[in-house]
Short mmCIF file of C-alpha atoms and ligand atoms in Angstrom, two decimals:
data_model
loop_
_atom_site.label_atom_id
_atom_site.label_comp_id
_atom_site.label_asym_id
_atom_site.label_seq_id
_atom_site.Cartn_x
_atom_site.Cartn_y
_atom_site.Cartn_z
CA MET A 174 77.00 78.47 99.82
CA ALA A 175 76.65 81.42 98.28
CA ARG A 176 78.53 82.37 95.25
CA ILE A 177 76.37 85.40 93.74
CA THR A 178 77.54 86.67 90.00
CA LEU A 179 78.72 89.92 89.27
CA ARG A 180 76.05 90.74 87.50
CA GLN A 181 73.88 90.52 90.69
CA LEU A 182 76.86 91.95 93.23
CA LEU A 183 76.80 95.88 90.76
CA ASP A 184 73.20 95.67 90.66
CA ASP A 185 72.55 95.54 94.72
CA ALA A 186 75.38 98.16 94.33
CA ALA A 187 74.06 100.80 91.90
CA GLU A 188 71.05 100.21 93.58
CA ARG A 189 72.45 101.58 97.49
CA GLY A 190 75.36 103.52 95.92
CA TYR A 191 78.40 101.42 96.66
CA GLY A 192 81.53 99.73 95.09
CA VAL A 193 83.14 96.63 95.79
CA PRO A 194 86.72 95.80 95.90
CA ALA A 195 88.27 93.09 93.62
CA PHE A 196 90.94 92.09 95.46
CA ASN A 197 93.60 89.31 92.84
CA VAL A 198 94.07 85.74 94.58
CA ASN A 199 96.51 83.05 93.63
CA ASN A 200 97.29 81.33 97.46
CA MET A 201 95.45 80.05 100.29
CA GLU A 202 96.86 83.09 102.11
CA GLN A 203 95.63 86.33 100.43
CA VAL A 204 91.82 84.40 100.63
CA LEU A 205 91.72 84.02 103.74
CA GLY A 206 93.32 87.46 104.50
CA ILE A 207 90.66 88.89 102.18
CA MET A 208 87.61 86.69 103.47
CA ALA A 209 88.83 87.11 107.00
CA ALA A 210 88.24 91.26 106.47
CA ALA A 211 84.76 90.34 104.04
CA GLY A 212 83.91 88.09 106.83
CA GLU A 213 84.52 91.16 109.68
CA THR A 214 82.79 93.69 107.45
CA ASP A 215 79.74 91.88 106.63
CA SER A 216 80.72 92.53 103.07
CA PRO A 217 80.57 91.34 99.57
CA VAL A 218 83.17 90.71 98.03
CA ILE A 219 84.86 90.10 94.36
CA LEU A 220 87.90 87.46 95.14
CA GLN A 221 89.88 87.61 90.73
CA ALA A 222 92.09 85.38 89.37
CA SER A 223 94.47 86.42 86.64
CA ARG A 224 95.62 83.82 84.03
CA GLY A 225 98.88 83.94 85.42
CA ALA A 226 97.20 83.49 88.74
CA ARG A 227 95.88 80.41 87.44
CA SER A 228 98.61 78.67 86.02
CA TYR A 229 100.40 78.87 89.60
CA ALA A 230 97.77 78.23 91.93
CA GLY A 231 96.20 75.68 89.28
CA ASP A 232 92.63 75.77 87.90
CA MET A 233 91.79 72.32 90.83
CA MET A 234 93.75 74.07 93.97
CA LEU A 235 92.20 77.81 93.04
CA ALA A 236 88.19 75.82 92.71
CA LYS A 237 88.30 73.55 96.01
CA MET A 238 90.53 77.50 97.77
CA ILE A 239 87.01 78.64 96.60
CA GLU A 240 84.75 75.98 97.76
CA ALA A 241 86.71 76.57 100.79
CA VAL A 242 86.33 79.93 102.65
CA GLU A 243 82.57 79.23 100.61
CA LEU A 244 82.01 77.36 103.44
CA MET A 245 83.98 79.01 106.61
CA TYR A 246 81.84 82.30 105.17
CA PRO A 247 78.29 81.16 104.72
CA LYS A 248 77.05 84.68 104.55
CA ILE A 249 78.98 86.56 102.46
CA PRO A 250 78.62 86.50 98.14
CA ILE A 251 81.42 85.09 97.04
CA CYS A 252 81.75 86.86 93.33
CA LEU A 253 85.00 84.56 91.69
CA HIS A 254 86.14 86.89 88.96
CA GLN A 255 87.95 85.63 85.45
CA ASP A 256 91.14 88.65 85.53
CA HIS A 257 91.53 90.39 81.59
CA GLY A 258 90.94 86.97 80.01
CA ASN A 259 92.85 86.87 77.09
CA ASP A 260 90.10 85.05 74.96
CA GLU A 261 87.05 82.45 74.94
CA ALA A 262 89.02 79.48 75.73
CA THR A 263 90.51 80.93 78.94
CA CYS A 264 86.70 82.33 79.29
CA LEU A 265 84.64 79.36 79.63
CA SER A 266 87.50 77.35 81.09
CA ALA A 267 87.13 79.75 83.66
CA VAL A 268 83.33 79.09 83.92
CA GLN A 269 84.03 74.84 84.15
CA HIS A 270 86.14 76.30 87.12
CA GLY A 271 83.56 77.86 88.46
CA PHE A 272 83.79 81.50 88.03
CA THR A 273 80.62 82.74 87.97
CA SER A 274 81.73 85.91 85.85
CA VAL A 275 84.40 86.99 83.15
CA MET A 276 86.52 89.22 81.92
CA MET A 277 86.61 89.33 78.33
CA ASP A 278 89.68 91.69 77.43
CA GLY A 279 89.58 92.13 74.33
CA SER A 280 91.09 96.33 74.68
CA LEU A 281 94.47 93.48 72.93
CA LYS A 282 94.70 90.50 71.31
CA ALA A 283 94.54 87.31 72.68
CA ASP A 284 98.75 88.05 73.22
CA ALA A 285 97.44 90.27 75.86
CA LYS A 286 100.25 92.77 74.02
CA THR A 287 98.90 94.00 71.00
CA PRO A 288 96.06 96.42 70.98
CA ALA A 289 93.20 94.82 68.94
CA SER A 290 91.01 97.59 66.70
CA TYR A 291 87.64 97.41 67.71
CA GLU A 292 86.06 95.60 65.49
CA TYR A 293 87.67 92.83 66.84
CA ASN A 294 87.15 93.93 70.65
CA VAL A 295 83.60 94.17 70.23
CA ASP A 296 83.20 90.88 68.03
CA ILE A 297 84.91 88.43 70.85
CA THR A 298 83.63 89.94 74.16
CA ALA A 299 79.13 89.92 72.01
CA LYS A 300 80.51 85.80 71.41
CA VAL A 301 82.02 85.20 75.06
CA THR A 302 78.70 87.21 76.96
CA HIS A 303 76.28 85.42 74.42
CA LEU A 304 77.54 81.74 75.43
CA ALA A 305 79.27 83.21 79.59
CA HIS A 306 74.53 84.63 79.57
CA LEU A 307 73.16 81.44 78.29
CA VAL A 308 75.19 79.49 81.53
CA GLY A 309 73.88 82.89 84.09
CA VAL A 310 77.67 84.85 83.93
CA SER A 311 78.49 87.15 83.82
CA VAL A 312 80.98 89.72 81.58
CA GLU A 313 83.29 92.51 82.00
CA GLY A 314 84.93 94.14 78.59
CA GLU A 315 86.67 97.23 78.36
CA LEU A 316 87.27 100.13 75.79
CA GLY A 317 89.93 101.07 75.20
CA VAL A 318 93.54 100.83 76.48
CA LEU A 319 95.61 101.25 80.31
CA GLY A 320 98.25 102.83 80.84
CA SER A 321 99.76 106.38 81.72
CA LEU A 322 97.94 109.33 79.80
CA GLU A 323 102.01 110.69 81.69
CA THR A 324 104.02 108.90 79.62
CA GLY A 325 101.96 107.37 76.88
CA MET A 326 102.70 103.95 78.00
CA GLY A 327 101.19 100.94 78.29
CA ASP A 328 100.53 98.41 80.89
CA ALA A 329 103.18 95.75 81.28
CA GLU A 330 104.97 96.62 83.48
CA ASP A 331 103.84 93.15 85.36
CA GLY A 332 103.74 91.18 82.31
CA HIS A 333 100.52 92.06 80.47
CA GLY A 334 99.10 95.43 78.90
CA ALA A 335 99.80 97.14 75.69
CA GLU A 336 103.60 97.45 74.67
CA GLY A 337 104.96 100.69 72.93
CA LYS A 338 104.14 103.91 72.67
CA LEU A 339 100.33 104.84 72.69
CA SER A 340 97.75 108.35 72.12
CA HIS A 341 95.97 109.57 74.04
CA ASP A 342 93.19 108.76 72.01
CA GLN A 343 93.67 104.52 72.97
CA LEU A 344 94.60 105.68 76.15
CA LEU A 345 90.73 106.51 76.89
CA THR A 346 87.66 105.22 76.54
CA ASP A 347 85.48 107.05 73.86
CA PRO A 348 81.49 107.79 75.24
CA ASN A 349 79.96 107.90 72.18
CA GLN A 350 81.56 104.21 71.20
CA ALA A 351 80.84 103.43 75.44
CA VAL A 352 77.61 103.63 73.76
CA ASP A 353 77.37 100.85 70.58
CA PHE A 354 79.37 98.86 72.08
CA VAL A 355 77.51 97.83 75.60
CA ARG A 356 75.03 97.91 72.80
CA ALA A 357 76.77 95.46 70.82
CA THR A 358 78.63 92.97 73.25
CA GLY A 359 75.85 93.53 75.35
CA VAL A 360 78.39 93.00 78.62
CA ASP A 361 77.13 93.86 82.56
CA ALA A 362 79.54 95.70 83.56
CA LEU A 363 82.71 98.03 81.18
CA ALA A 364 86.44 97.85 82.05
CA VAL A 365 87.15 102.24 82.31
CA ALA A 366 90.75 103.30 80.46
CA MET A 367 91.47 106.32 82.17
CA GLY A 368 95.09 106.90 82.38
CA THR A 369 95.35 104.14 85.04
CA SER A 370 97.64 101.48 84.73
CA HIS A 371 98.62 98.27 86.39
CA GLY A 372 101.61 98.14 89.29
CA ALA A 373 102.67 100.55 92.24
CA TYR A 374 104.12 103.32 89.12
CA LYS A 375 101.07 104.78 88.55
CA PHE A 376 101.87 108.65 88.28
CA SER A 377 104.80 110.24 89.03
CA ARG A 378 102.93 113.36 90.63
CA LYS A 379 99.21 113.09 92.94
CA PRO A 380 97.22 112.58 90.36
CA ASP A 381 95.23 115.64 88.77
CA GLY A 382 92.11 115.25 86.18
CA ALA A 383 94.71 115.77 83.55
CA ILE A 384 96.27 112.33 84.58
CA LEU A 385 93.84 110.43 85.56
CA ALA A 386 89.85 110.90 83.60
CA LEU A 387 87.37 110.88 85.44
CA HIS A 388 85.49 113.57 82.66
CA VAL A 389 85.57 109.97 81.26
CA VAL A 390 83.83 107.71 83.71
CA ARG A 391 80.79 111.33 84.15
CA ALA A 392 80.30 111.47 80.60
CA ILE A 393 79.76 107.18 80.25
CA HIS A 394 77.41 106.82 83.10
CA GLU A 395 75.62 109.81 81.82
CA LYS A 396 74.74 108.05 78.00
CA MET A 397 74.46 104.79 80.94
CA PRO A 398 73.34 105.31 83.61
CA GLY A 399 72.15 101.88 84.60
CA LEU A 400 76.67 100.16 83.22
CA HIS A 401 78.35 99.25 85.23
CA LEU A 402 81.73 100.89 85.29
CA VAL A 403 85.22 99.49 86.64
CA MET A 404 87.95 100.74 87.68
CA HIS A 405 91.21 98.77 86.99
CA GLY A 406 94.91 99.49 88.58
CA SER A 407 93.26 101.29 91.38
CA SER A 408 95.82 100.31 94.78
CA SER A 409 96.13 103.36 95.88
CA VAL A 410 100.39 102.34 96.37
CA PRO A 411 99.23 104.25 100.04
CA GLN A 412 102.24 106.15 101.19
CA GLU A 413 103.09 104.40 104.99
CA LEU A 414 103.29 100.96 102.75
CA GLN A 415 106.00 102.77 100.69
CA GLU A 416 107.59 103.84 103.10
CA ALA A 417 107.57 100.08 105.45
CA PHE A 418 109.06 99.07 102.35
CA ASN A 419 111.64 100.93 101.88
CA LYS A 420 112.42 100.74 106.11
CA TYR A 421 112.50 97.03 106.67
CA GLY A 422 114.60 96.84 102.89
CA GLY A 423 112.71 97.61 99.93
CA LYS A 424 113.69 99.28 97.41
CA MET A 425 110.90 101.87 95.89
CA PRO A 426 111.47 104.52 94.48
CA GLN A 427 108.17 107.40 95.54
CA THR A 428 105.34 106.78 93.23
CA TRP A 429 101.60 107.75 93.71
CA GLY A 430 98.20 105.34 92.53
CA VAL A 431 94.75 106.32 92.20
CA PRO A 432 93.52 107.99 96.41
CA LEU A 433 90.73 107.01 97.47
CA GLU A 434 89.01 110.14 97.13
CA GLU A 435 89.00 109.79 93.69
CA ILE A 436 87.71 106.14 93.85
CA LEU A 437 84.69 107.84 95.36
CA VAL A 438 84.52 110.17 93.19
CA GLY A 439 84.04 107.57 90.46
CA ILE A 440 81.95 105.86 92.95
CA LYS A 441 79.44 108.67 93.21
CA HIS A 442 78.79 108.82 88.64
CA GLY A 443 78.64 104.41 88.84
CA VAL A 444 81.45 102.79 89.64
CA ARG A 445 80.98 99.53 91.48
CA LYS A 446 84.42 97.43 91.01
CA VAL A 447 88.16 99.10 91.94
CA ASN A 448 90.28 96.12 91.08
CA SER A 449 93.29 96.26 93.34
CA ASP A 450 96.04 93.93 93.10
CA THR A 451 99.77 96.37 93.90
CA ASP A 452 97.86 97.68 97.23
CA CYS A 453 97.45 93.63 98.95
CA ARG A 454 100.41 92.89 96.90
CA LEU A 455 102.60 95.47 98.96
CA ALA A 456 100.82 95.03 102.87
CA MET A 457 101.74 91.93 102.00
CA ALA A 458 105.27 91.75 100.74
CA VAL A 459 105.97 94.80 104.14
CA ALA A 460 104.89 92.26 106.78
CA ILE A 461 107.70 89.25 104.80
CA ARG A 462 110.36 92.18 105.17
CA LYS A 463 109.98 93.74 108.26
CA VAL A 464 110.10 89.37 110.28
CA ALA A 465 112.62 89.48 107.81
CA ALA A 466 114.70 92.67 108.51
CA ASP A 467 113.14 92.05 112.91
CA LYS A 468 114.07 88.11 112.96
CA PRO A 469 116.87 87.46 110.81
CA ASP A 470 117.09 83.55 112.76
CA GLU A 471 113.88 82.50 111.69
CA PHE A 472 112.86 80.25 109.02
CA ASP A 473 109.22 78.67 110.08
CA PRO A 474 107.62 80.37 107.14
CA ARG A 475 104.66 81.03 108.51
CA GLN A 476 106.20 83.81 111.00
CA PHE A 477 106.22 85.46 107.98
CA MET A 478 102.73 84.31 106.70
CA LYS A 479 100.76 85.06 109.64
CA PRO A 480 101.18 89.07 109.95
CA ALA A 481 101.34 89.20 106.12
CA MET A 482 97.71 87.83 106.66
CA ALA A 483 96.58 90.80 109.09
CA GLY A 484 98.04 93.25 107.00
CA LEU A 485 96.36 91.91 104.48
CA LYS A 486 93.13 91.74 106.38
CA ALA A 487 92.85 94.87 107.58
CA LEU A 488 93.77 96.85 104.33
CA CYS A 489 91.17 95.13 103.09
CA LYS A 490 88.66 95.99 105.92
CA ASP A 491 89.76 99.25 105.54
CA ARG A 492 88.51 99.56 101.41
CA PHE A 493 85.42 97.77 102.20
CA GLU A 494 84.46 100.56 105.05
CA ALA A 495 85.32 103.15 102.34
CA PHE A 496 83.46 101.78 99.79
CA GLY A 497 80.11 101.86 101.94
CA THR A 498 79.90 97.47 100.74
CA ALA A 499 80.50 96.91 104.58
CA GLY A 500 77.72 95.34 105.86
CA GLN A 501 76.19 94.62 102.64
CA ALA A 502 76.61 90.70 102.79
CA SER A 503 73.86 89.10 105.36
CA ARG A 504 70.88 91.16 103.79
CA ILE A 505 71.73 89.96 100.14
CA GLU A 506 70.00 87.23 98.88
CA VAL A 507 72.00 85.04 95.83
CA ALA A 508 69.78 84.45 93.08
CA PRO A 509 71.73 81.07 91.27
CA LEU A 510 72.71 80.20 87.92
CA ALA A 511 70.57 78.90 86.47
CA VAL A 512 67.55 81.66 88.29
CA MET A 513 70.42 85.05 86.20
CA ALA A 514 70.41 82.39 83.70
CA LYS A 515 66.78 82.51 82.70
CA ARG A 516 66.61 86.32 83.55
CA TYR A 517 69.57 86.76 80.27
CA ALA A 518 66.90 84.89 78.16
CA ALA A 519 63.53 86.84 78.77
CA GLY A 520 65.68 89.87 78.46
CA SER A 521 64.90 91.64 81.54
CA LEU A 522 68.89 91.81 81.78
CA GLU A 523 68.81 95.09 79.08
CA GLN A 524 70.59 97.86 79.42
CA THR A 525 68.74 100.23 80.07
CA PHE A 526 70.88 103.99 77.58
CA SER A 527 69.30 107.71 77.93
CA HIS A 528 69.02 110.29 76.12
CA ALA A 529 72.01 111.59 76.58
CA ALA A 530 73.46 108.12 74.80
CA ALA A 531 71.26 108.55 71.33
CA ALA A 532 73.60 111.73 70.46
O1 G3H B 134 95.56 92.13 86.18
C1 G3H B 134 96.94 93.13 86.63
C2 G3H B 134 96.91 91.95 88.07
O2 G3H B 134 97.80 93.06 88.70
C3 G3H B 134 97.07 90.45 88.24
O3 G3H B 134 98.02 90.48 87.71
O4 G3H B 134 98.84 88.73 85.92
O5 G3H B 134 100.75 89.64 87.72
O6 G3H B 134 98.36 87.81 88.51
P1 G3H B 134 99.21 89.16 86.95
P1 13P B 135 96.48 96.83 90.44
O1 13P B 135 97.87 96.83 90.26
O2 13P B 135 96.35 98.61 90.77
O3 13P B 135 95.89 96.71 92.25
O4 13P B 135 95.28 97.00 89.81
C1 13P B 135 95.20 95.51 89.50
C2 13P B 135 93.28 94.99 88.26
O5 13P B 135 94.05 96.34 87.66
C3 13P B 135 93.76 93.84 88.29
O6 13P B 135 93.58 94.37 87.37
ZN1 ZN B 136 93.16 95.15 85.28
#
């Protein structure tokens, strides 16, 4: 059994200079597809469940699926992470179900739509962090609101995220405020607002620095070199998957995601967790559409899901290899939650701040 906390995994990633993809899971096929890729590449893995995933599969089913793959892949450290927790209850109930890490997304109010004040964000994130650390669980916070620098629109596309138009000030994490936020909350990792958004339609052209603000990542990393940064909305939406999706009857207008080479720049500057859901969905949807198009008489769900798992596995292997995660798993000795709790209590996991942080 090797359930790892986000903090321990990202500390290892920082020490060795690699990044870890965080893949969203909702069902057995996604869990199996991702784990097959992790097993073949010897990669530690972050499986994350949104609130939507928890209500879709049910907490019991999710928890038992993760227990099953722990037994199937005893050498692969698995971090089970709550994606975009909206309040204390979501985060604490995740812990009750075996999550080793939670995101308290206080950039939005509990309705997951209304941008929250800075004070609200600090207050709720600090509260969750205090409680989570008592039992060794890690916490990711978010400062700034996810959304497009091209349109100013928030991230409401897939059912959660800010509604309406946002200013650039809201859409970009302020590096000085980030220092204050990390000091005040004690989070282990910070999601950065930098022009990325969830879903397939992130950019209307290949992104450059004007619409994908990696300079924000660099500035925060300079001030807090030990802090683990998180890129949300980081699917690449590969051109070949868009074309295949449309070839087999889908309708996806030309779009651009976050190019892999930009993610690698992020990894050089403190990004340790790279969230990807859309690419996984797309890889599976392409395979399912292909079966439907090639074999209109097919109705056995397994004949759709087997190629879907294979498509997902191939995509995940690519990401593990690209981010340097491959080959790291069997080396890691997982610290139990009780050990992590002692480390927090002893103060040995507190953040360090560079001279630039004081400025
Ligand atoms: O956080 C964004 C992920 O794409 C999760 O999406 O809420 O539809 O599960 P979801
Ligand atoms: P994508 O929609 O780019 O895959 O982002 C997923 C994400 O950030 C989940 O938190
Ligand atoms: Zn996200």
